[in-house]
Coordinates of C-alpha atoms in Angstrom, one line a residue:
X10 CA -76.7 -9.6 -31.0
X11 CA -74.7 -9.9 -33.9
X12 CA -70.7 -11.0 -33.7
X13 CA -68.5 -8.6 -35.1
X14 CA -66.3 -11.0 -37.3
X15 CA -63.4 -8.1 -38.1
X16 CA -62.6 -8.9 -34.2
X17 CA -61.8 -13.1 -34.7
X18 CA -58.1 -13.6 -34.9
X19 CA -56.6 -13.6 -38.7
X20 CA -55.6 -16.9 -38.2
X21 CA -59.0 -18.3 -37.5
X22 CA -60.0 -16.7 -41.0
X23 CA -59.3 -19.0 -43.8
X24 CA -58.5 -16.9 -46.7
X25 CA -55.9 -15.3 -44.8
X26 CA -54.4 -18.2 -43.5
X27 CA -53.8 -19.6 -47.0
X28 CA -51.7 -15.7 -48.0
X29 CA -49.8 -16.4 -44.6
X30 CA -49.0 -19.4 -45.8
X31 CA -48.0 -18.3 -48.9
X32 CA -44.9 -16.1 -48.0
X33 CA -41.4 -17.4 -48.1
X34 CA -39.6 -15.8 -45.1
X35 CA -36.4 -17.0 -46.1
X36 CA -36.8 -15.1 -49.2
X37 CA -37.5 -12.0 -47.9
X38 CA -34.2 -12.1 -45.6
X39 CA -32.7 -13.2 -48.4
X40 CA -33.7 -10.3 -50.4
X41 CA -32.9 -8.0 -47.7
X42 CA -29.2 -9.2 -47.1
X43 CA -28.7 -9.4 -51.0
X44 CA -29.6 -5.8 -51.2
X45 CA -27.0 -4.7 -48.8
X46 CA -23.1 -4.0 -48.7
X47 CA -20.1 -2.8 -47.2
X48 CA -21.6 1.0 -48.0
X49 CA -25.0 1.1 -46.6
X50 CA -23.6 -1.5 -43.8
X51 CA -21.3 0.6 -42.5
X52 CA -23.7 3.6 -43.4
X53 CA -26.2 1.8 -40.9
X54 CA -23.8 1.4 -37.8
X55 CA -22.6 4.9 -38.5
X56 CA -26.1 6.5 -38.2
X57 CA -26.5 3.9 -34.9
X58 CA -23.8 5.3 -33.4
X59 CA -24.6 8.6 -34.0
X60 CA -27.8 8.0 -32.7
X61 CA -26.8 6.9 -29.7
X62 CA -23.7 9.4 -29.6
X63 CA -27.1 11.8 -29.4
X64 CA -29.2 10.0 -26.9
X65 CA -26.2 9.4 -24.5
X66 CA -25.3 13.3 -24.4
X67 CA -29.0 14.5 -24.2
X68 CA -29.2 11.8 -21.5
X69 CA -26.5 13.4 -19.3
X70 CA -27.8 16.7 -19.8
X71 CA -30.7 16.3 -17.9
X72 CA -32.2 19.4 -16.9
X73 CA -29.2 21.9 -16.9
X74 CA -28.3 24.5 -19.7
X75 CA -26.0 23.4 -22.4
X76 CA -27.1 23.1 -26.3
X77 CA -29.9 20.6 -27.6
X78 CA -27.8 19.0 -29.4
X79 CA -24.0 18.3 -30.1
X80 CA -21.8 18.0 -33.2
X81 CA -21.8 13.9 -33.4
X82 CA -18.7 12.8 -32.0
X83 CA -16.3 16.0 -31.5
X84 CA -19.3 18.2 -29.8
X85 CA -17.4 21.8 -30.1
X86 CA -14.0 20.5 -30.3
X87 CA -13.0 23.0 -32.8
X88 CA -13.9 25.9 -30.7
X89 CA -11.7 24.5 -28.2
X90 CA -8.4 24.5 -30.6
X91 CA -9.0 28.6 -30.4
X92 CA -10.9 29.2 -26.7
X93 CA -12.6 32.2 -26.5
X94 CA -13.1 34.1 -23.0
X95 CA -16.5 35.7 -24.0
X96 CA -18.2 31.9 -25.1
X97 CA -16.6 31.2 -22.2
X98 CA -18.0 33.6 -19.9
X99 CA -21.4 33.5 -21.8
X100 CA -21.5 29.8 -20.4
X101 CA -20.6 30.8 -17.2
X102 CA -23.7 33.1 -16.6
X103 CA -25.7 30.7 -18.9
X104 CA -26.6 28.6 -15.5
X105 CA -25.1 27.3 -11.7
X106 CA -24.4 24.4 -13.9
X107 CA -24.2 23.8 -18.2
X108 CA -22.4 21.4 -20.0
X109 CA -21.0 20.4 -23.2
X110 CA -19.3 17.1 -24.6
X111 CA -16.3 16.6 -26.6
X112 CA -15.3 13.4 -27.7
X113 CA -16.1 11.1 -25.0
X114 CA -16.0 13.3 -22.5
X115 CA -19.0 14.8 -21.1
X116 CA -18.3 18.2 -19.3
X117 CA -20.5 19.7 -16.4
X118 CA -19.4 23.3 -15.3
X119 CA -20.6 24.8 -12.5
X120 CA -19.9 28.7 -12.5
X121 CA -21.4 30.1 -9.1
X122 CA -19.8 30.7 -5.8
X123 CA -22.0 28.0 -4.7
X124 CA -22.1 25.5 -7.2
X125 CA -18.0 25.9 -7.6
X126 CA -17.3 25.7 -3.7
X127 CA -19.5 22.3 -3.9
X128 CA -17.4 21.1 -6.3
X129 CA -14.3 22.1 -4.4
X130 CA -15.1 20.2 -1.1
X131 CA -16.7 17.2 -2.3
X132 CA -13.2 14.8 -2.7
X133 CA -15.9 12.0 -1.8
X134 CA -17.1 12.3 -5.4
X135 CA -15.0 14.0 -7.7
X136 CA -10.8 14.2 -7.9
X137 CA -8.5 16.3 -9.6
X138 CA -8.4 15.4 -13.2
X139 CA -6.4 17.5 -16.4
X140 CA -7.5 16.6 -20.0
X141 CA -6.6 12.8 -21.5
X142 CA -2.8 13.9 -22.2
X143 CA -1.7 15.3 -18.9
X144 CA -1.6 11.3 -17.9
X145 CA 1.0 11.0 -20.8
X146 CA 3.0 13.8 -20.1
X147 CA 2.6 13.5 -16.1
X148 CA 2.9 10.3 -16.1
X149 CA -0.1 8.3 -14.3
X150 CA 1.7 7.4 -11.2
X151 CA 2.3 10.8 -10.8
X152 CA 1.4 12.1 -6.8
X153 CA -1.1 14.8 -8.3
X154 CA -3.3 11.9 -9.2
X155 CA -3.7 9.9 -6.0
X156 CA -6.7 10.2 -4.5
X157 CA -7.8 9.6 -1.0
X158 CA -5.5 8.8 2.2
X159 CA -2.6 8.5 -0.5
X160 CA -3.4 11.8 -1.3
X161 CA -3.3 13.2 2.2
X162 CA -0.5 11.1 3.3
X163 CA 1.6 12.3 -0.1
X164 CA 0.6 15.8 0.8
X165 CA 1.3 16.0 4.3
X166 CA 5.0 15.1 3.5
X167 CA 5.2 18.1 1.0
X168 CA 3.7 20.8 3.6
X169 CA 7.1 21.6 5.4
X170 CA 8.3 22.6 1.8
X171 CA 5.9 25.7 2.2
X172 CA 6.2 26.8 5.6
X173 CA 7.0 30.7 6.5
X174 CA 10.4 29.6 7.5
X175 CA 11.2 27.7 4.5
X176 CA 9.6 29.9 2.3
X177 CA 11.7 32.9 4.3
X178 CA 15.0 30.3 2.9
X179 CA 14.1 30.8 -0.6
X180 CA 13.6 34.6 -1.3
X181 CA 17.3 35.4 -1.9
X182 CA 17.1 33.0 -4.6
X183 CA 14.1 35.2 -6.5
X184 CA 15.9 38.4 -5.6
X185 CA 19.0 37.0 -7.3
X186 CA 16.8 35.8 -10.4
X187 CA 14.6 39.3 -10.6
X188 CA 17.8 41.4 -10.6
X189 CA 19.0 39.4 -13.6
X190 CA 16.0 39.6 -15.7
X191 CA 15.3 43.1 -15.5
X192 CA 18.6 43.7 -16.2
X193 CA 17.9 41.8 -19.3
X194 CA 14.7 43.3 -20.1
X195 CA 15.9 46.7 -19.9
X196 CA 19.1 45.3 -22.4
X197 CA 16.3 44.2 -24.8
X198 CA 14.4 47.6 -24.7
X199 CA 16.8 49.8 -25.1
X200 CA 19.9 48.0 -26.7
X201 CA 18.2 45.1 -29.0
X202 CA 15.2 47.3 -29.8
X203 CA 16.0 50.7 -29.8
X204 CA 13.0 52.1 -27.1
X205 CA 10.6 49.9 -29.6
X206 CA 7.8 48.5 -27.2
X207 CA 7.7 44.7 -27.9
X208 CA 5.0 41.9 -26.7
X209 CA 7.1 40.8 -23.0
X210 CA 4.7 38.0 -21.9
X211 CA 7.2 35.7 -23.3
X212 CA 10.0 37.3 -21.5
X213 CA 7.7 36.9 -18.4
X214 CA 6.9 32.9 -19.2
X215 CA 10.7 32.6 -18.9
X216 CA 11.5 34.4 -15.8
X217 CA 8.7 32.8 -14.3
X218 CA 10.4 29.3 -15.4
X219 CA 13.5 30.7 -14.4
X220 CA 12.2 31.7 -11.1
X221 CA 10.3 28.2 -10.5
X222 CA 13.5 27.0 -11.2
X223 CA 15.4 28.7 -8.7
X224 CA 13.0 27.9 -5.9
X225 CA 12.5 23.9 -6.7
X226 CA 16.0 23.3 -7.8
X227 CA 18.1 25.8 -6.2
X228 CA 21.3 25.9 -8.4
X229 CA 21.9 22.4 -9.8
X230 CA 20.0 23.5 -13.1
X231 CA 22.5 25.2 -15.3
X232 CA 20.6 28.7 -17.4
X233 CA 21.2 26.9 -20.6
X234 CA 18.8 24.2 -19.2
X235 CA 16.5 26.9 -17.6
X236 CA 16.1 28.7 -20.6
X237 CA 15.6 25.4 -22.7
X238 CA 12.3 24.1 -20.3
X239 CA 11.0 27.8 -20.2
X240 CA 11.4 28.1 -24.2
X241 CA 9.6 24.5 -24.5
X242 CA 7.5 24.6 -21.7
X243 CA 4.8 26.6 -24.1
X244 CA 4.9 23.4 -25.9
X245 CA 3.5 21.2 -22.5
X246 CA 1.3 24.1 -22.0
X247 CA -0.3 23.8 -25.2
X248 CA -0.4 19.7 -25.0
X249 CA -2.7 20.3 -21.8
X250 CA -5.5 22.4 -23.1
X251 CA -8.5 21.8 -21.3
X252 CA -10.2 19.9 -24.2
X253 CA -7.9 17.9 -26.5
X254 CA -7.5 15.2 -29.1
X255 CA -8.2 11.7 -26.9
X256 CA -4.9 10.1 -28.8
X257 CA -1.1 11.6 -28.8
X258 CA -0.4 11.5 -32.7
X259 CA 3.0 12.3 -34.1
X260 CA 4.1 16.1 -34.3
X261 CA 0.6 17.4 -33.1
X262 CA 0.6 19.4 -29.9
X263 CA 0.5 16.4 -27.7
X264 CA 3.4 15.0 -28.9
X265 CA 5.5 17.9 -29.1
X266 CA 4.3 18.4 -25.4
X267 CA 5.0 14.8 -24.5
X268 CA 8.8 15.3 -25.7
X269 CA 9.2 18.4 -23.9
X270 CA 7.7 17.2 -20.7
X271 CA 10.2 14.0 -21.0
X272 CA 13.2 16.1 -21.4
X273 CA 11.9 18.5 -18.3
X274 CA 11.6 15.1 -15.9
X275 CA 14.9 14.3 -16.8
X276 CA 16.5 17.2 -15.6
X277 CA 14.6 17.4 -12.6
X278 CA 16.1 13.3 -12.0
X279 CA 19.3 15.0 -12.5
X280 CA 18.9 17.6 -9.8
X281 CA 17.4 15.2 -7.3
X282 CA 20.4 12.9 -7.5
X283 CA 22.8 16.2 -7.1
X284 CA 20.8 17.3 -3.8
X285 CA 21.1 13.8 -2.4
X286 CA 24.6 13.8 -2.4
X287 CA 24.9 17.4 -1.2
X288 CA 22.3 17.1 1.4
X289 CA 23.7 13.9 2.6
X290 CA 27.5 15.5 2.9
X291 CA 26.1 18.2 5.2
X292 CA 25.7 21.3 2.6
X293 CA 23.2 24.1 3.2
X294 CA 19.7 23.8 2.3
X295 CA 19.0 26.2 -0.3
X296 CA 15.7 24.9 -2.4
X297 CA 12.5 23.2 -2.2
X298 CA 14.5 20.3 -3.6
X299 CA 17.0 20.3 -0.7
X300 CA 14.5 20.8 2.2
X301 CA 12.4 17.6 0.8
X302 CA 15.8 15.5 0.4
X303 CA 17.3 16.4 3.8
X304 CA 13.8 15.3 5.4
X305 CA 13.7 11.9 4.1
X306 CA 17.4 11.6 5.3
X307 CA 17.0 12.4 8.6
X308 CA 13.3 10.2 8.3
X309 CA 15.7 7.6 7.6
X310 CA 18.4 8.5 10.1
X311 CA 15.8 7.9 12.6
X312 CA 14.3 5.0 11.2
X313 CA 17.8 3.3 10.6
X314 CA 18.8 4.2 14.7
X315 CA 15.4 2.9 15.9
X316 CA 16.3 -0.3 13.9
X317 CA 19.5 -0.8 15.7
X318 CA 17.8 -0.8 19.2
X319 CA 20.0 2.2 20.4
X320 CA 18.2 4.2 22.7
X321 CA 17.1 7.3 21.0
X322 CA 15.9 10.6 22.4
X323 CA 11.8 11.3 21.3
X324 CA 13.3 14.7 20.9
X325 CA 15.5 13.7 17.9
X326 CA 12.5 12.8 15.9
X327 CA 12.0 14.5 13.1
X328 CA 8.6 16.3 12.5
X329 CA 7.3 14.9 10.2
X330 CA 8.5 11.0 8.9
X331 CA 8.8 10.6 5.6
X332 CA 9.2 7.2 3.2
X333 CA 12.6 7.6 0.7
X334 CA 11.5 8.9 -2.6
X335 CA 13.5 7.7 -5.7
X336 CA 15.4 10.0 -8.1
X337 CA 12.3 10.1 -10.4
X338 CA 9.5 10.3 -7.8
X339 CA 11.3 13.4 -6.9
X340 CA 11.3 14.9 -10.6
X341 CA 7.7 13.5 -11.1
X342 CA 6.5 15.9 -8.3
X343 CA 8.7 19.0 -9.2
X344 CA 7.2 18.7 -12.8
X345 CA 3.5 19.0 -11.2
X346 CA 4.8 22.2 -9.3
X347 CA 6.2 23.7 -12.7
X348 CA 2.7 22.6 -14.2
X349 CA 0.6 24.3 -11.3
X350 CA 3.1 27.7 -10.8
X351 CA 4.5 28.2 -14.3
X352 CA 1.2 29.3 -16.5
X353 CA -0.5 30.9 -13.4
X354 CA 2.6 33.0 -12.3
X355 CA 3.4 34.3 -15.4
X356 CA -0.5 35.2 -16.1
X357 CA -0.1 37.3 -12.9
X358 CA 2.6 39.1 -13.9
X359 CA 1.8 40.0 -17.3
X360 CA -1.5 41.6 -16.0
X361 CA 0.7 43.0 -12.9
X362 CA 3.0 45.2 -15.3
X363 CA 0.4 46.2 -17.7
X364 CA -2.1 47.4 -15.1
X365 CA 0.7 49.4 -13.4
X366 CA 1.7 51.3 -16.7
X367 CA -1.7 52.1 -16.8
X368 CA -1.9 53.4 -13.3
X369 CA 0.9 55.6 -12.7
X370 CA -0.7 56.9 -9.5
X371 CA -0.6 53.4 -8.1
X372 CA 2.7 52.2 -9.0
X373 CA 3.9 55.5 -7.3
X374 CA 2.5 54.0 -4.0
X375 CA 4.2 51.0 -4.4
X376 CA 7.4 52.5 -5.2
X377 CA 7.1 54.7 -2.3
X378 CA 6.0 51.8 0.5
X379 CA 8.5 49.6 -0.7
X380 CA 11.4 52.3 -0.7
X381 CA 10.1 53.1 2.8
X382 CA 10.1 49.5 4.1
X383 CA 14.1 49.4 2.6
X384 CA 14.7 52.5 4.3
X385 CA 15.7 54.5 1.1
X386 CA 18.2 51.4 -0.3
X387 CA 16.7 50.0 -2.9
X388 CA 19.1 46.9 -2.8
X389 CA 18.1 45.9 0.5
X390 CA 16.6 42.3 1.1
X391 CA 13.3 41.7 2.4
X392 CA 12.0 38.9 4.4
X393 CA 8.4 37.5 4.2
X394 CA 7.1 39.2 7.1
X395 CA 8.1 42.8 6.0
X396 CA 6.6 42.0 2.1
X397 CA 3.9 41.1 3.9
X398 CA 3.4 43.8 5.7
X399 CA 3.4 46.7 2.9
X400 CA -0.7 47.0 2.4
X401 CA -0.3 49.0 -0.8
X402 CA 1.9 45.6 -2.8
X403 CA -0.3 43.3 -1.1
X404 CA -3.7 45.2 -2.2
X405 CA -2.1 45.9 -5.8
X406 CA -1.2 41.8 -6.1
X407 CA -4.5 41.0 -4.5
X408 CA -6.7 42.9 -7.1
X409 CA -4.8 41.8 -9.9
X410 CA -5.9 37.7 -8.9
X411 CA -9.2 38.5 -8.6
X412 CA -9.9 41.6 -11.5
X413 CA -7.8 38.7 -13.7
X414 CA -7.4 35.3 -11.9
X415 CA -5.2 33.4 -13.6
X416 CA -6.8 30.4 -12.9
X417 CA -10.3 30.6 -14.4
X418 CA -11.6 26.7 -14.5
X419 CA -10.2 23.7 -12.8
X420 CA -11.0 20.1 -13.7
X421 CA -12.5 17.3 -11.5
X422 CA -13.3 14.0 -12.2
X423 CA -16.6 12.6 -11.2
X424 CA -15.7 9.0 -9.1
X425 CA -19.2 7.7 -9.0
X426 CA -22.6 9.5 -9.4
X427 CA -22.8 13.0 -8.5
X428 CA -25.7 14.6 -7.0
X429 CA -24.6 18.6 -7.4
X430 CA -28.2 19.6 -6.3
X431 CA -31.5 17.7 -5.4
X432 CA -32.6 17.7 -9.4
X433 CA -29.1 17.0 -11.1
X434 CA -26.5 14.6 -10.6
X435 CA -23.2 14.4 -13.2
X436 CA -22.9 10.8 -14.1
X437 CA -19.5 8.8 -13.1
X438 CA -16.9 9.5 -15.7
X439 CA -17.9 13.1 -16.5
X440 CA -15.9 15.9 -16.4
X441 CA -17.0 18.4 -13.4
X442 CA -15.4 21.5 -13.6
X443 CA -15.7 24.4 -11.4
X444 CA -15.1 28.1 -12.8
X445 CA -13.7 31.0 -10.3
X446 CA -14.8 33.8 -12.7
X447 CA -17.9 34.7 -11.0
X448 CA -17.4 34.6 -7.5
X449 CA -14.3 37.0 -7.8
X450 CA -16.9 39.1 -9.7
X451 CA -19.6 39.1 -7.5
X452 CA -21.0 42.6 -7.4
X453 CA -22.4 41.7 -3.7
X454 CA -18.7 40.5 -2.6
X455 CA -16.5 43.1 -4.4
X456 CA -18.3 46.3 -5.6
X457 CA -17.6 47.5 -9.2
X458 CA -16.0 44.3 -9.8
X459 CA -15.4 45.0 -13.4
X460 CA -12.7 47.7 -12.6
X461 CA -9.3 47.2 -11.0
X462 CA -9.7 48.6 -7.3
X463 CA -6.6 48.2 -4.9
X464 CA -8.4 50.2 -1.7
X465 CA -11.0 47.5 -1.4
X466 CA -8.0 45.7 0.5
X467 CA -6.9 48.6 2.7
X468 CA -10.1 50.2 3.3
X469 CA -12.8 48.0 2.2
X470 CA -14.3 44.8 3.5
X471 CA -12.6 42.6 0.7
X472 CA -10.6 40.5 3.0
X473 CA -13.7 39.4 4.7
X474 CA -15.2 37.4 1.4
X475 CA -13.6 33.7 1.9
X476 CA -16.1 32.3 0.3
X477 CA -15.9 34.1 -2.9
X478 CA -11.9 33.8 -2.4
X479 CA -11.2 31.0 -4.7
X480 CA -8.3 31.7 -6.5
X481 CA -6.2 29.2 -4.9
X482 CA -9.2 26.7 -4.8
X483 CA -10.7 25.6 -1.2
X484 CA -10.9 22.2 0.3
X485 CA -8.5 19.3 0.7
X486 CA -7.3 20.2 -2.8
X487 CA -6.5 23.9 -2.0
X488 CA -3.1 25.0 -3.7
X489 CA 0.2 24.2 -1.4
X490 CA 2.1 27.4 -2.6
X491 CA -0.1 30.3 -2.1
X492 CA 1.5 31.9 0.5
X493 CA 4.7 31.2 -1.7
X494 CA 2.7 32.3 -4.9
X495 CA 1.5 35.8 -3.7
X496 CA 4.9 36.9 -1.7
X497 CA 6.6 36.0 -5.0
X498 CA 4.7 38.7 -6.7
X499 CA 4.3 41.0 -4.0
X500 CA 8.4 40.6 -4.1
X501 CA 8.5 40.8 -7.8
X502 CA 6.5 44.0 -8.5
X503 CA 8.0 46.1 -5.7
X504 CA 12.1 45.1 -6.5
X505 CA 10.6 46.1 -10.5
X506 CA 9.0 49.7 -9.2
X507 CA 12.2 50.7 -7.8
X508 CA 14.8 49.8 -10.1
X509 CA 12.6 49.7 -13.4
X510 CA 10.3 52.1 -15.4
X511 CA 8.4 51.3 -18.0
X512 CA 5.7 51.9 -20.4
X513 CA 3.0 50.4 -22.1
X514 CA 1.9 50.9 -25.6
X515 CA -2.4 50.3 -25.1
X516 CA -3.6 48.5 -28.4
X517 CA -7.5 47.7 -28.9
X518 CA -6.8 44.4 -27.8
X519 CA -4.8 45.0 -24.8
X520 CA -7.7 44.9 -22.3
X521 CA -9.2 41.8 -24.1
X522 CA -8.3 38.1 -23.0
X523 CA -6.8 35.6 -24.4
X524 CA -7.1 32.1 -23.3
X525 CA -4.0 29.9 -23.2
X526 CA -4.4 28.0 -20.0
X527 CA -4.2 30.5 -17.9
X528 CA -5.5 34.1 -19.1
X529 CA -3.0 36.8 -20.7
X530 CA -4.0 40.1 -22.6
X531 CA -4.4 39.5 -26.5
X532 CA -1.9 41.4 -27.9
X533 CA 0.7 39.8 -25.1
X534 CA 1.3 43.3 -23.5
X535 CA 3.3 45.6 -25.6
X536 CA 6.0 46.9 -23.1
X537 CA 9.8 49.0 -22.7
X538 CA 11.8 49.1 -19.7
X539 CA 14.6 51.6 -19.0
X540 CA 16.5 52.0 -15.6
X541 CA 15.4 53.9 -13.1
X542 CA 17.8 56.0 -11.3
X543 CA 18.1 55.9 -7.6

C-alpha cells in the first residue's frame, strides 16, 4: 500500500526544514514589542480585566436569575444612587434567589419566605454585614460586627436593657417626648404655615431621633444636641445605602456621613461618662444607658467582694455578670441602636399617620379604645401591659409593618461557601441578602395582601403566620427591641388620636415608595395637625 507522505512530521521534510530555519524569532518579538506602547498596553490589560471582570460575575451567577451580563466594573451602580421600589420588587419575584454585582461586590438576594428564613438562621455561613462604609462610620470594632460566641456573649449582656420591666421604666420618657412634638407640629401647622399641609416625614425623622434619644440616653443629651444628630443623621443615613462607592472621598455622601456619625459617638462618650457618675452616686435609673451602667457596677461590685475573700451571699449576685465597658464602647453600641431604630421607626410612623388620615373609620377606633383604656383622661399614663392590650392600636401598628415594612432587605455576609439549595451555593465574600417583601405579601399567609387590613389581627388568623413574620428578622440575629419597637408606636399613635387631628393632602405619588433605607411615601406625606379638643 502506498505511504501517505502529507502524514510524516514537517520536520522530517527537507524543504520545510530549511523555511523553519529561516525565521528569526528574535525579530518577530522584536517587531511585536516595537509596535506597542503605553496606549494599546494599557488598552490590553484593560480589556483583560474586563474580561475577567465578566467571567468572574457570570461565574458566580451560576444558575440563578440576574442579567447575562454586567456593566464592567460598576454593574448597576448608577441605579443604586436613585433605588427604585418597583426594579426592586421586579427582582424580588424575578426568582427564590437573583443577583447582581456592583463593584466588587457580588450580591445574592433571596426573596421567598423560604429562601429568606434560610438566610436568616444559617449564622454558620453568613453574618451581618452593611455596605463598605458602615465599617467607617461604625467603626470595625463595633459589637454589631462580632460574630460567633462574641456575638452571643455581647448580646446576652444587652438583653436585660429590653425586658418588660425595663421597657415599662422608659415609657414616661416617650410620653414626655410625644407631648412635646405634637405640640410643635400643631405650632407649625397652624402658626408657621397658616393650615398649609407640608411634607412631615422630616418632622417624624426628628421625633423619632428625639425619642431614641430619650430612651438610650435619658436626659444627659441637651435638645440642641438632639435636634443637631436628628438634622445630620439623614447624612449617616444616606452614607449607608445599600450599595455604595467602595472608597470615602472628600464631601461625597460617605464623608459627610463619616463626620456626622463622628460627632454622634461623641456625644453618646459624653452621656456614658455622665451616667457612670450618676449611677455610681446612687441616682435613679431612668434610660437604656443607665440600666447597662448600673449592671456592670454591681458586676463589679460583686466581682471586687468575691476578690476580697468576704463571704458573700449567692443571693447578691447579680443576674447577669457583665465585663466594664469603656466610655466609647458604650457610645459605639448606642450608635448601632440609633442606626437600627432611627430609619425604621420613623418609616413606621410616616405610613402610620398617612394611612390613618386616609381611614377615618379606623382612627376612630383607636381614638375610642385608647380613651376607653384611660378611662375618658386623655392625659393618663399607660403601662406596657395595658398598650398591649388594646387589639384595635396593636392590629392598626401591626398592619402597617407588614402592608409597609420598614425594613425591606437586610445584608449578610457570606463566611465561606454557601450552599442556599442543592444546585446553588453563593461563593465566600458575596453579599447574601434576604428580602421581607414577599413573605409579608403572601396571598396564602395574609389574604388581599395588597390592601391595608387591620381585622386580620382581631378576627383573622394573621397572628398564626411566624414564618412569614419577618419584620424583625428570625434567628440568633433577630432584632433586640421589638417589643420596645411596636409599644413605641402602639404608644405613639394612640397619645396622637386623642390629642391631635389631622389631615392629609393625597398627591399621585403619595401611595408610591420611595426608597431611602427604609421605605417612606414619595411625596414625604403631605400633612396639618390642629388640636383636638377633649
Amino acid at each position: 500500500m502506498a505511504v501517505n507522505g502529507t502524514f510524516v512530521s514537517p520536520t522530517a521534510d527537507a524543504k520545510v526544514a530549511h523555511q523553519i530555519a529561516q525565521l528569526n524569532v528574535k525579530g518577530i518579538v522584536s517587531s511585536l514589542v516595537n509596535g506597542m506602547n503605553g496606549w494599546t498596553i494599557a488598552l490590553t490589560l484593560l480589556l483583560v480585566c474586563v474580561a475577567y471582570d465578566q467571567f468572574k460575575y457570570i461565574w458566580n451567577k451560576g444558575s440563578i436569575v440576574g442579567p447575562n451580563f454586567k456593566t464592567p466594573f460598576i454593574g448597576p451602580f448608577l441605579e443604586s444612587v436613585h433605588p427604585d421600589f418597583n426594579k426592586y420588587h421586579q427582582k424580588w419575584v424575578s426568582g427564590p434567589l437573583s443577583c447582581v454585582s456592583v463593584f466588587h461586590k457580588f450580591v445574592v438576594i433571596a426573596s421567598t419566605r423560604d429562601m429568606a428564613r434560610k438566610v436568616f438562621n444559617s449564622p454558620t455561613f453568613v453574618k451581618p454585614c452593611v455596605v463598605d462604609a458602615a465599617y467607617k462610620l461604625l467603626r470595625p470594632e463595633n459589637w454589631v460586627f462580632l460574630d460567633g460566641k462574641p456575638h452571643v456573649d455581647y448580646r446576652k449582656g444587652l438583653n436585660g436593657l429590653f425586658t418588660r420591666q425595663a421597657i415599662n421604666q422608659y415609657i414616661p420618657g416617650l410620653e414626655e417626648v410625644y407631648n412635646d412634638y405634637f405640640k410643635r407640629f400643631v405650632h407649625k401647622s397652624q402658626v408657621e404655615l397658616g393650615g398649609k399641609p407640608t411634607p412631615f416625614m422630616p418632622e417624624f425623622r426628628e421625633m423619632l431621633t428625639a425619642i431614641s434619644c430619650r430612651t438610650f440616653v435619658g436626659h444627659y443629651m441637651n435638645e440642641e444636641t438632639i435636634k443637631k444628630i436628628a438634622d445630620d443623621y439623614y447624612l449617616i443615613t444616606a452614607a449607608l445605602e445599600l450599595v455604595n462607592f467602595p472608597i470615602i472621598l472628600p464631601f461625597t455622601k460617605s464623608w459627610y456621613g463619616k463626620k456626622a456619625a463622628d460627632m454622634v459617638l461623641v456625644e453618646f462618650t459624653k452621656c456614658a461618662a455622665k451616667s457612670k457618675v450618676r449611677m455610681a452616686a446612687g441616682g435613679e435609673k431612668e434610660c437604656i444607658l443607665d440600666f447597662w451602667v448600673a449592671q456592670m457596677q454591681e458586676s463589679e461590685a460583686w466581682r471586687a467582694k468575691v476578690a476580697s475573700g468576704e463571704p458573700v451571699d449567692e443571693s447578691e449576685k447579680p443576674s447577669m455578670l457583665i465585663r466594664d465597658f469603656t466610655d466609647f464602647e458604650i457610645s459605639m453600641t448606642l450608635f448601632t441602636f440609633l442606626f437600627a431604630s432611627q430609619d425604621a421607626t420613623s418609616s413606621a410612623a410616616t405610613w402610620l399617620f398617612q394611612i390613618m388620615a386616609d381611614r377615618p373609620e379606623i382612627l376612630d377606633k383607636v381614638r375610642e379604645e385608647n380613651l376607653a383604656m384611660r378611662n375618658g383622661d386623655r392625659h393618663a399614663h399607660l403601662s406596657l401591659d395595658q398598650i398591649e392590650s388594646m387589639p384595635w392600636t396593636r392590629a392598626v401598628v401591626k398592619e402597617v409593618l407588614r402592608y409597609r415594612p420598614p425594613v425591606i432587605m437586610v445584608p449578610y455576609l457570606a463566611k465561606k461557601d454557601f450552599p442556599i439549595t442543592d444546585t446553588y451555593t453563593a461563593p465566600k465574600g458575596s453579599m447574601v441578602i434576604p428580602a421581607t417583601w414577599l413573605a409579608l405579601h403572601d396571598q396564602e399567609a395574609y389574604p388581599d395582601p395588597e390592601s391595608f387590613v387591620p381585622e386580620r389581627w382581631i378576627t383573622g388568623d394573621a397572628d398564626k403566620q411566624t414564618k412569614n413574620w419577618l419584620v424583625f428578622g428570625t434567628g440568633p440575629h433577630y432584632c433586640l427591641g421589638q417589643v420596645y419597637a411596636q409599644a413605641n408606636l402602639m404608644l405613639m399613635i394612640g397619645k396622637a388620636s386623642m390629642l391631635l387631628d389631622w389631615k392629609h393632602t393625597i398627591t399621585p405619588k403619595s401611595e408610591e415608595i420611595k426608597v431611602f433605607a427604609t421605605i417612606f411615601p414619595m411625596d414625604d406625606c403631605l400633612l396639618t395637625f390642629s388640636e383636638r379638643k377633649a
